[in-house]
Short mmCIF file of C-alpha atoms (C1' of nucleotides) in Angstrom, two decimals:
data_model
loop_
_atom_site.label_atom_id
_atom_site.label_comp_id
_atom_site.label_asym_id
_atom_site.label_seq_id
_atom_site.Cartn_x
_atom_site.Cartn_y
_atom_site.Cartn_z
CA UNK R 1 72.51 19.47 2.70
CA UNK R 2 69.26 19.13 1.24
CA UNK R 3 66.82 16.50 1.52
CA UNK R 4 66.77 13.75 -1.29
CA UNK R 5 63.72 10.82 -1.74
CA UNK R 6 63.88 8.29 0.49
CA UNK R 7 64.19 10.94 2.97
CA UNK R 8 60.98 12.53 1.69
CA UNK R 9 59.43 9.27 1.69
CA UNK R 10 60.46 8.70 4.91
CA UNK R 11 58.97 11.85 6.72
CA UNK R 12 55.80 11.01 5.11
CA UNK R 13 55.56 7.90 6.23
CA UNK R 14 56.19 9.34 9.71
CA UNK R 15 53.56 11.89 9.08
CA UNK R 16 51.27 9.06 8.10
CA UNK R 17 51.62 6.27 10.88
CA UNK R 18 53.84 8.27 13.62
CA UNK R 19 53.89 5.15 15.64
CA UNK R 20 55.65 2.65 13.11
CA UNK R 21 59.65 3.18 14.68
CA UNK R 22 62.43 3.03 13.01
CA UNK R 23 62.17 -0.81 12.20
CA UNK R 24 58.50 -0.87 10.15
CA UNK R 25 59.58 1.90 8.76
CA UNK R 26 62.25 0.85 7.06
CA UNK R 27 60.79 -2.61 5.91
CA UNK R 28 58.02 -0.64 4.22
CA UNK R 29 60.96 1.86 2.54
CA UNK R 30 62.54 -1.95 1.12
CA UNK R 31 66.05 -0.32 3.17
CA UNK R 32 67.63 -1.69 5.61
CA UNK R 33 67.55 -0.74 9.42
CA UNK R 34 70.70 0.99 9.94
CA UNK R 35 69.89 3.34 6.71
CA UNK R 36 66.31 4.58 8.20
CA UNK R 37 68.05 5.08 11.33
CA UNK R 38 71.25 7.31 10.00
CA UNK R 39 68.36 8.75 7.92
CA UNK R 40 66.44 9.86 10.46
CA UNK R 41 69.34 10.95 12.72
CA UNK R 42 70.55 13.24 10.25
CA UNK R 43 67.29 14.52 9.41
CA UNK R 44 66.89 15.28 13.43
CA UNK R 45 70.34 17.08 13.31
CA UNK R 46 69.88 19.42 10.68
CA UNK R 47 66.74 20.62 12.24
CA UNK R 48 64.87 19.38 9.30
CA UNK R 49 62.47 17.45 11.61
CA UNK R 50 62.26 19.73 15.11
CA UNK R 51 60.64 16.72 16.71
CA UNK R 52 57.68 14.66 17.07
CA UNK R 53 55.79 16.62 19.60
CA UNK R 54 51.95 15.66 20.27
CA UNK R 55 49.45 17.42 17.79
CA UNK R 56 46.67 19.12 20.31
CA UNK R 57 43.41 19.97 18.77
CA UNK R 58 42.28 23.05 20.39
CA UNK R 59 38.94 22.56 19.82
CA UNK R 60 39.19 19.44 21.41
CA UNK R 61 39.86 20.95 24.89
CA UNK R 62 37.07 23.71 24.79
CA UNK R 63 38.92 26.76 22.22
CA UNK R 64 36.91 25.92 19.33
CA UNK R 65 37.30 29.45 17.92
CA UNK R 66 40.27 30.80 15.73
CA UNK R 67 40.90 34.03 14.78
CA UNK R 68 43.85 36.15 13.55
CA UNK R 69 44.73 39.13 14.32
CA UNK R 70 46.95 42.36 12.70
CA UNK R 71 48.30 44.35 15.37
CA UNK R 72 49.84 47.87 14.61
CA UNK R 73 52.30 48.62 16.96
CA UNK R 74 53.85 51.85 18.37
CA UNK R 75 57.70 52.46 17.47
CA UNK R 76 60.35 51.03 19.50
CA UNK R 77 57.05 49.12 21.54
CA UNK R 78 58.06 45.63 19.53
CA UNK R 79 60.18 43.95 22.53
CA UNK R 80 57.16 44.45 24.70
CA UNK R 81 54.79 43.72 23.16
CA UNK R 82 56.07 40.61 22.13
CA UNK R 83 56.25 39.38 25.90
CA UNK R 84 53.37 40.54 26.46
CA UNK R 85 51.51 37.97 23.84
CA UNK R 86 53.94 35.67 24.56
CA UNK R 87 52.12 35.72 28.28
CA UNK R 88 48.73 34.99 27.07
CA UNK R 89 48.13 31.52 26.51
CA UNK R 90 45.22 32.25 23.62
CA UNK R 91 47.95 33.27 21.79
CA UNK R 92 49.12 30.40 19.54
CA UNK R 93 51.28 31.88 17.46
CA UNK R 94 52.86 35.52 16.77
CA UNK R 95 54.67 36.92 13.34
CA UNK R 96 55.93 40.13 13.06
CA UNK R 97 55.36 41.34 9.34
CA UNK R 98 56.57 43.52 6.85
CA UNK R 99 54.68 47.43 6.58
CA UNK R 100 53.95 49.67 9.18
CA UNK R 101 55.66 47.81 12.40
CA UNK R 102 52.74 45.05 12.12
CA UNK R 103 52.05 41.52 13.75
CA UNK R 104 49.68 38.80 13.03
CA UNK R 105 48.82 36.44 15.45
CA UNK R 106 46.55 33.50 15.90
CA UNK R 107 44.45 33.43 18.64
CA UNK R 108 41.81 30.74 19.59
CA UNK R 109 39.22 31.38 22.36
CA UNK R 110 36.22 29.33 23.69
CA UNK R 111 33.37 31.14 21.99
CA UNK R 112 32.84 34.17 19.91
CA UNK R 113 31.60 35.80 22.95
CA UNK R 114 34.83 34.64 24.68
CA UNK R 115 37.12 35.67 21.43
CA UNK R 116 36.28 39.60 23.30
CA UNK R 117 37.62 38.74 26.35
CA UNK R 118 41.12 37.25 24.43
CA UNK R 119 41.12 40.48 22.23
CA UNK R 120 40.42 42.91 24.84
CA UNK R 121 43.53 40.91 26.95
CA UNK R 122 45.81 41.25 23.82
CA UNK R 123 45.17 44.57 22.73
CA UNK R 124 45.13 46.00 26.28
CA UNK R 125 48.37 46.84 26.71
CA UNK R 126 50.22 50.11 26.13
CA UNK R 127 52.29 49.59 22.59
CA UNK R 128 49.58 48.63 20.88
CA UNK R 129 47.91 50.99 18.71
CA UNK R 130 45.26 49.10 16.61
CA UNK R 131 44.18 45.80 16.44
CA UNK R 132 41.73 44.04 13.31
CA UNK R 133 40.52 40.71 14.15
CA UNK R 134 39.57 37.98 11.75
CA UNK R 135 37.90 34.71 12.23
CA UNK R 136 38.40 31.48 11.13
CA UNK R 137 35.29 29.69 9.70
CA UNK R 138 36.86 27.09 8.26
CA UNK R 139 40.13 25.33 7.88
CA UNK R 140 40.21 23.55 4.31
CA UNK R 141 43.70 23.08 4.25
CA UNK R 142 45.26 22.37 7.86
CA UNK R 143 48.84 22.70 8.76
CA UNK R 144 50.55 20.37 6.03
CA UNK R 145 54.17 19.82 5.07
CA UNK R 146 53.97 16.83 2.98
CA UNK R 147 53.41 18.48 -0.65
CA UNK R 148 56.31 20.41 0.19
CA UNK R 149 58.60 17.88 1.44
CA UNK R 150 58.24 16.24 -1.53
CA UNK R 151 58.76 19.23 -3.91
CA UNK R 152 61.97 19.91 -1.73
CA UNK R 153 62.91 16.15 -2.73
CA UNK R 154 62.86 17.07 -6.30
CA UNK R 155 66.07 18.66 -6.40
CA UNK A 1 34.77 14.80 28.69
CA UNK A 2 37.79 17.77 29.03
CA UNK A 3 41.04 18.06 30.15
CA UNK A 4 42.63 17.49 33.89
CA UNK A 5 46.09 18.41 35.23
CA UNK A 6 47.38 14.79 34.83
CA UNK A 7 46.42 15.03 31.22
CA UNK A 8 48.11 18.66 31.33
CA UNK A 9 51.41 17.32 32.15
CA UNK A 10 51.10 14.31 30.49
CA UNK A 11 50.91 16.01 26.77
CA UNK A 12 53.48 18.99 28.41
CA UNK A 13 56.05 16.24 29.28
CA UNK A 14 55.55 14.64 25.97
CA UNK A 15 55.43 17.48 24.00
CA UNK A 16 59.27 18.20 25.76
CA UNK A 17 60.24 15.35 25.04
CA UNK A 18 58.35 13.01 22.92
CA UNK A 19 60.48 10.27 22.64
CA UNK A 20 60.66 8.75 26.14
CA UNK A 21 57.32 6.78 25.74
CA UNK A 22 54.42 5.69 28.01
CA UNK A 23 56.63 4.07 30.74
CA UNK A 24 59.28 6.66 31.26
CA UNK A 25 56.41 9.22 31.05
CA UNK A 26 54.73 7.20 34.07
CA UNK A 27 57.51 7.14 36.18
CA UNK A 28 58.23 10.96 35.63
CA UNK A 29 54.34 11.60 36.55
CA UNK A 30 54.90 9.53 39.55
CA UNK A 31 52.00 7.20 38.26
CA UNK A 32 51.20 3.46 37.20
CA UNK A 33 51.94 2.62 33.54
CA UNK A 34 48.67 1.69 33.60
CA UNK A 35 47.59 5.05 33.89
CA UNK A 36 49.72 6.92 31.99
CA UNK A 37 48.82 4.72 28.95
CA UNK A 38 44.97 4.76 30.07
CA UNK A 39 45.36 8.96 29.77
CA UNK A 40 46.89 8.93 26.90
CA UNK A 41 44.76 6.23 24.75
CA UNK A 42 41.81 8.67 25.66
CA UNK A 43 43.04 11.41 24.53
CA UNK A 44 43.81 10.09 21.61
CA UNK A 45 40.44 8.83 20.93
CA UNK A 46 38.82 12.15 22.36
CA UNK A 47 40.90 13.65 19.88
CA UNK A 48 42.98 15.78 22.17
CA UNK A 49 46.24 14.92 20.61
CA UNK A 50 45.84 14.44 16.95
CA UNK A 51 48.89 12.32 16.23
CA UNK A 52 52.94 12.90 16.84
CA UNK A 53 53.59 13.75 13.56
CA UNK A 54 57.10 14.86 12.40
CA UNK A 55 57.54 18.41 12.50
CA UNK A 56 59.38 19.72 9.58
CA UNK A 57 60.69 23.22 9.80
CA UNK A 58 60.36 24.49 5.80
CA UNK A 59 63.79 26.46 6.07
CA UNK A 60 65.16 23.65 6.72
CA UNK A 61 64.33 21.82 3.53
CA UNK A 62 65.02 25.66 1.31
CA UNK A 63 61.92 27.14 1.97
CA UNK A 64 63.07 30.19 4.88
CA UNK A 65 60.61 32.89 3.36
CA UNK A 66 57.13 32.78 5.00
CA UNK A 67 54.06 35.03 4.17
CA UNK A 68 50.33 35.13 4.53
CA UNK A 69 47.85 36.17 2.00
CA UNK A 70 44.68 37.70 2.28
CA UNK A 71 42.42 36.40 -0.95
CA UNK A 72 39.36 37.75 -2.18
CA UNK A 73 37.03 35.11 -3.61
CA UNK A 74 34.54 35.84 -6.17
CA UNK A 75 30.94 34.77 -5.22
CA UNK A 76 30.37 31.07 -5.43
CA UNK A 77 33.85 30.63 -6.14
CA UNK A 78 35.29 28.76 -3.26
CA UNK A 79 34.71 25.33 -3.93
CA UNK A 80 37.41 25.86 -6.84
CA UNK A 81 40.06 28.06 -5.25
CA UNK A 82 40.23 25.47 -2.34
CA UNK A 83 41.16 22.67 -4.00
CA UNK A 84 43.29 25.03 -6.54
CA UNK A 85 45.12 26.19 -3.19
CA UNK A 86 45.67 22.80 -1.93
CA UNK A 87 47.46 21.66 -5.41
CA UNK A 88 49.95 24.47 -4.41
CA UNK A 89 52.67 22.96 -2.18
CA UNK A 90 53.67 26.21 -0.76
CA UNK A 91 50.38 26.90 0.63
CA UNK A 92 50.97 25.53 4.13
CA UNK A 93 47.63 25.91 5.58
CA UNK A 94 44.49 27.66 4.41
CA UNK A 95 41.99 29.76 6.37
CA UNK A 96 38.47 30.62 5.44
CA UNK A 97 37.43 33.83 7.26
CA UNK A 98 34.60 35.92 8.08
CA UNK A 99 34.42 39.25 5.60
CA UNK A 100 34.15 39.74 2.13
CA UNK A 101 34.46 35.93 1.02
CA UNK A 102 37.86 36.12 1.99
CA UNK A 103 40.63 33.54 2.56
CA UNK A 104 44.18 33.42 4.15
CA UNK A 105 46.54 31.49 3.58
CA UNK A 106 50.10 30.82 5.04
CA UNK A 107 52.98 30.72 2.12
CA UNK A 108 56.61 29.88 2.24
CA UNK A 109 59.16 30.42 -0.73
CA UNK A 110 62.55 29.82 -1.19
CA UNK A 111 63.42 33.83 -1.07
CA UNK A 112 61.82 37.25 -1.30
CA UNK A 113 62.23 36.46 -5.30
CA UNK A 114 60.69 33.17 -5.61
CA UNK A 115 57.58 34.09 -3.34
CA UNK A 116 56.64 36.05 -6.21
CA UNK A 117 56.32 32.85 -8.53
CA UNK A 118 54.21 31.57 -5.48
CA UNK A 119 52.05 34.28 -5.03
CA UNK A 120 51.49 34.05 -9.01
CA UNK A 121 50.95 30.69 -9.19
CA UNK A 122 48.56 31.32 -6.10
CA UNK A 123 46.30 34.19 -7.65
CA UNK A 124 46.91 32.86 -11.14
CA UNK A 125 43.30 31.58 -10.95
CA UNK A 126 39.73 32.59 -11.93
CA UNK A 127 37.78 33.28 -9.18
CA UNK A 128 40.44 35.25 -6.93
CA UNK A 129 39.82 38.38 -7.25
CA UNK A 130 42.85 40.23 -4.87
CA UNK A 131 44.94 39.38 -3.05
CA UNK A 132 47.48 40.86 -0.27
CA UNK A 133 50.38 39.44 0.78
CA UNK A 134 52.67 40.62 4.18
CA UNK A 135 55.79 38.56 4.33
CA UNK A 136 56.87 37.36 8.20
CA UNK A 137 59.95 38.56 9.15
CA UNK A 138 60.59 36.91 12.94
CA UNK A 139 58.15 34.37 14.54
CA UNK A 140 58.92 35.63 18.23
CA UNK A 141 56.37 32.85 18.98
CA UNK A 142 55.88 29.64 17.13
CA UNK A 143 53.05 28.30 17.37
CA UNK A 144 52.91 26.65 20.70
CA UNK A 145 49.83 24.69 22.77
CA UNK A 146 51.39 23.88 25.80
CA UNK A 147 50.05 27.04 27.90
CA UNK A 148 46.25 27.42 26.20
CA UNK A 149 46.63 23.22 27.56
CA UNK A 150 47.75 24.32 30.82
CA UNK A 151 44.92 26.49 31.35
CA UNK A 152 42.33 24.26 29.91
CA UNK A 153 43.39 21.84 32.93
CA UNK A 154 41.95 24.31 35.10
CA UNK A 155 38.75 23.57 35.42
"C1'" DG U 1 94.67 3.07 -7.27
"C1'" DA U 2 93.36 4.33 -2.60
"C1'" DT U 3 90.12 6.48 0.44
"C1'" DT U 4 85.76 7.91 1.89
"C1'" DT U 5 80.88 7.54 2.22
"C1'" DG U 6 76.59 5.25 2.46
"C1'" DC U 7 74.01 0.95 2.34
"C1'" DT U 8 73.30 -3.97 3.51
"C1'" DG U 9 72.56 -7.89 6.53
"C1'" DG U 10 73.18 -9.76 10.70
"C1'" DG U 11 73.68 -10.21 15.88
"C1'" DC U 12 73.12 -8.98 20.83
"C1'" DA U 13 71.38 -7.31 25.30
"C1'" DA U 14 68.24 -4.18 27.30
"C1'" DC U 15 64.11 -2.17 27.06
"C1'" DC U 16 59.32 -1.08 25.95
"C1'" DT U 17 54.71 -2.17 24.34
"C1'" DG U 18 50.32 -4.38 24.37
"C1'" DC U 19 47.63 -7.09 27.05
"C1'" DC U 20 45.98 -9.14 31.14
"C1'" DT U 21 45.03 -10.00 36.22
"C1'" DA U 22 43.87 -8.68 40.95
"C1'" DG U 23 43.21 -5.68 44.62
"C1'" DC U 24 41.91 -1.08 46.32
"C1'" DC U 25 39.19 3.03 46.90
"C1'" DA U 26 35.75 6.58 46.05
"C1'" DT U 27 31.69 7.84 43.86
"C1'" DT U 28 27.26 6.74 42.21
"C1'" DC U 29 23.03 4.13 41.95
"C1'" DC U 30 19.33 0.94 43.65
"C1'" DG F 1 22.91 0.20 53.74
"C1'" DG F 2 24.79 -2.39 50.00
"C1'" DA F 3 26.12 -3.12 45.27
"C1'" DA F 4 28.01 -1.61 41.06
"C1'" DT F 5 30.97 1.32 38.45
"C1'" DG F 6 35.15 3.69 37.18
"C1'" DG F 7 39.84 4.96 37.86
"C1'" DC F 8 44.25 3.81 39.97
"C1'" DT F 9 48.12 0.69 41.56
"C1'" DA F 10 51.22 -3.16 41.01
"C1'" DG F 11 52.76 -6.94 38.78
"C1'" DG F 12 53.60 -10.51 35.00
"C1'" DC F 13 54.44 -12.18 30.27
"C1'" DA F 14 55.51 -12.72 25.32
"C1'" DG F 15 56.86 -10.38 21.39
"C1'" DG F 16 58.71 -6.60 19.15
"C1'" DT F 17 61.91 -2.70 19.01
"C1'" DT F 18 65.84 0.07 20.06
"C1'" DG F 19 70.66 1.24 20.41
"C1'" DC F 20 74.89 -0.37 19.21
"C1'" DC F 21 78.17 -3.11 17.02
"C1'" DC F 22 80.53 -5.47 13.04
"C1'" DA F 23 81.99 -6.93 8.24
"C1'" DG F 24 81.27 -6.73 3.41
"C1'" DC F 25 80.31 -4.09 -0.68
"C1'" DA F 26 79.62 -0.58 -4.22
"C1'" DA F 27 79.90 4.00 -5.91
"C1'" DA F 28 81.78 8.39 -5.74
"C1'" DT F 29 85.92 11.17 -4.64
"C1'" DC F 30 90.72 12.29 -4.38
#
DNA sequence: GATTTGCTGGGCAACCTGCCTAGCCATTCC
DNA sequence: GGAATGGCTAGGCAGGTTGCCCAGCAAATC
């Protein structure tokens, strides 16, 4: 149920050169086809791999900015609220956290002047109590999975 | 030089399903292959879509706890804690923010237990001086492009 | 010892990709 | 006005890939 070598090696070889296939991929594993393929079909069905949607940059299409922000929220408020971010496009991503009925989401906006207008739009809504906004300056470690997936191989 | 509603639906329809390829993508879009492999080759290059990268869900592989920490960084410090961080395999992603020299970074662990042999290993360092650490408890929205791209088409 | 599971190596038709051509149309430039 | 440019359509072609199948084999399991 786990995830043994080859399959890490596998996924990183996808996360290296996504546009390989199934084929190249397994030449460069020294497996043959049919074992890349049941490989990667089982790693598809047990959710380990959720797909191989299209990374966007949002800086690349004018949000440049990235901030997070805590949200405190009023009791009871949490079902609410949640649609509510879930309605603003800004919002990349939403957590809800341990403590005192908090959330953290990520926002991104097109300036820092902008980020107000995104943060006034999220925290103007009735449920939300208090908001504290961080920005991003930098990002030296971006979204990765490979250190892991091969740590999780290990085993 | 930014995004238009073809290009909108293009990485929307891909990002559904990304395995159908240039051609079916064309004929869904009701537009020459030509076309749909013209769009997409530029945003590529532009920079638009990063890659199509597997996406590995870390419960999937034993990692279902997720957290983020909130490090303070002693002056002049950063340098080293940033390439300590990225050593640690459970540090998924790493933020540098605006504040006190601070940092956040996203964590996953294999339970509530084990995050604290992450967090350890994370602040076991010279040069952090705190750190805080909420753990996520539901992700009501994970992370997610496809609207903040649908509204960068408009304009 | 018999069965199951996973891998190999190969084959086949259908399909897709990368690349190219030619014509069309609208916008932009001289 | 007239030409050039850029983006789109429509089509063609070779080569590579996918999805699916089979038979043989080895190791682990019962």
């Amino acid at each position: 149920m786990g995830i043994d070598r080859l399959d890490a090696r596998l996924i990183e070889l996808l996360a290296e050169e996504p546009r390989i296939g199934v084929l190249e991929a397994s030449r460069r594993l020294g497996v043959a086809r049919g074992t890349a393929q049941a490989r990667l079909d089982r790693l598809l069905a047990q959710g380990v791999i959720r797909g191989f949607g299209p990374e966007v940059d949002p800086a690349a299409i004018g949000y440049p900015v990235t901030a997070f922000a805590t949200l405190e929220i009023k009791q009871g408020q949490g079902p609410d609220v949640r649609s509510h971010l879930a309605g603003v496009p800004e919002v990349l991503e939403l957590h809800t956290t341990t403590g005192h009925g908090d959330m953290l989401c990520r926002l991104v906006a097109r300036s820092n002047a902008d980020l107000q207008r995104v943060i006034d739009r999220v925290v103007g809504f009735e449920g939300i109590v208090r908001a504290s906004t961080t920005i991003v300056m930098e990002n030296p470690v971006p979204l990765r999975m490979i250190p892991l997936v091969k740590q999780a191989a290990e085993d």
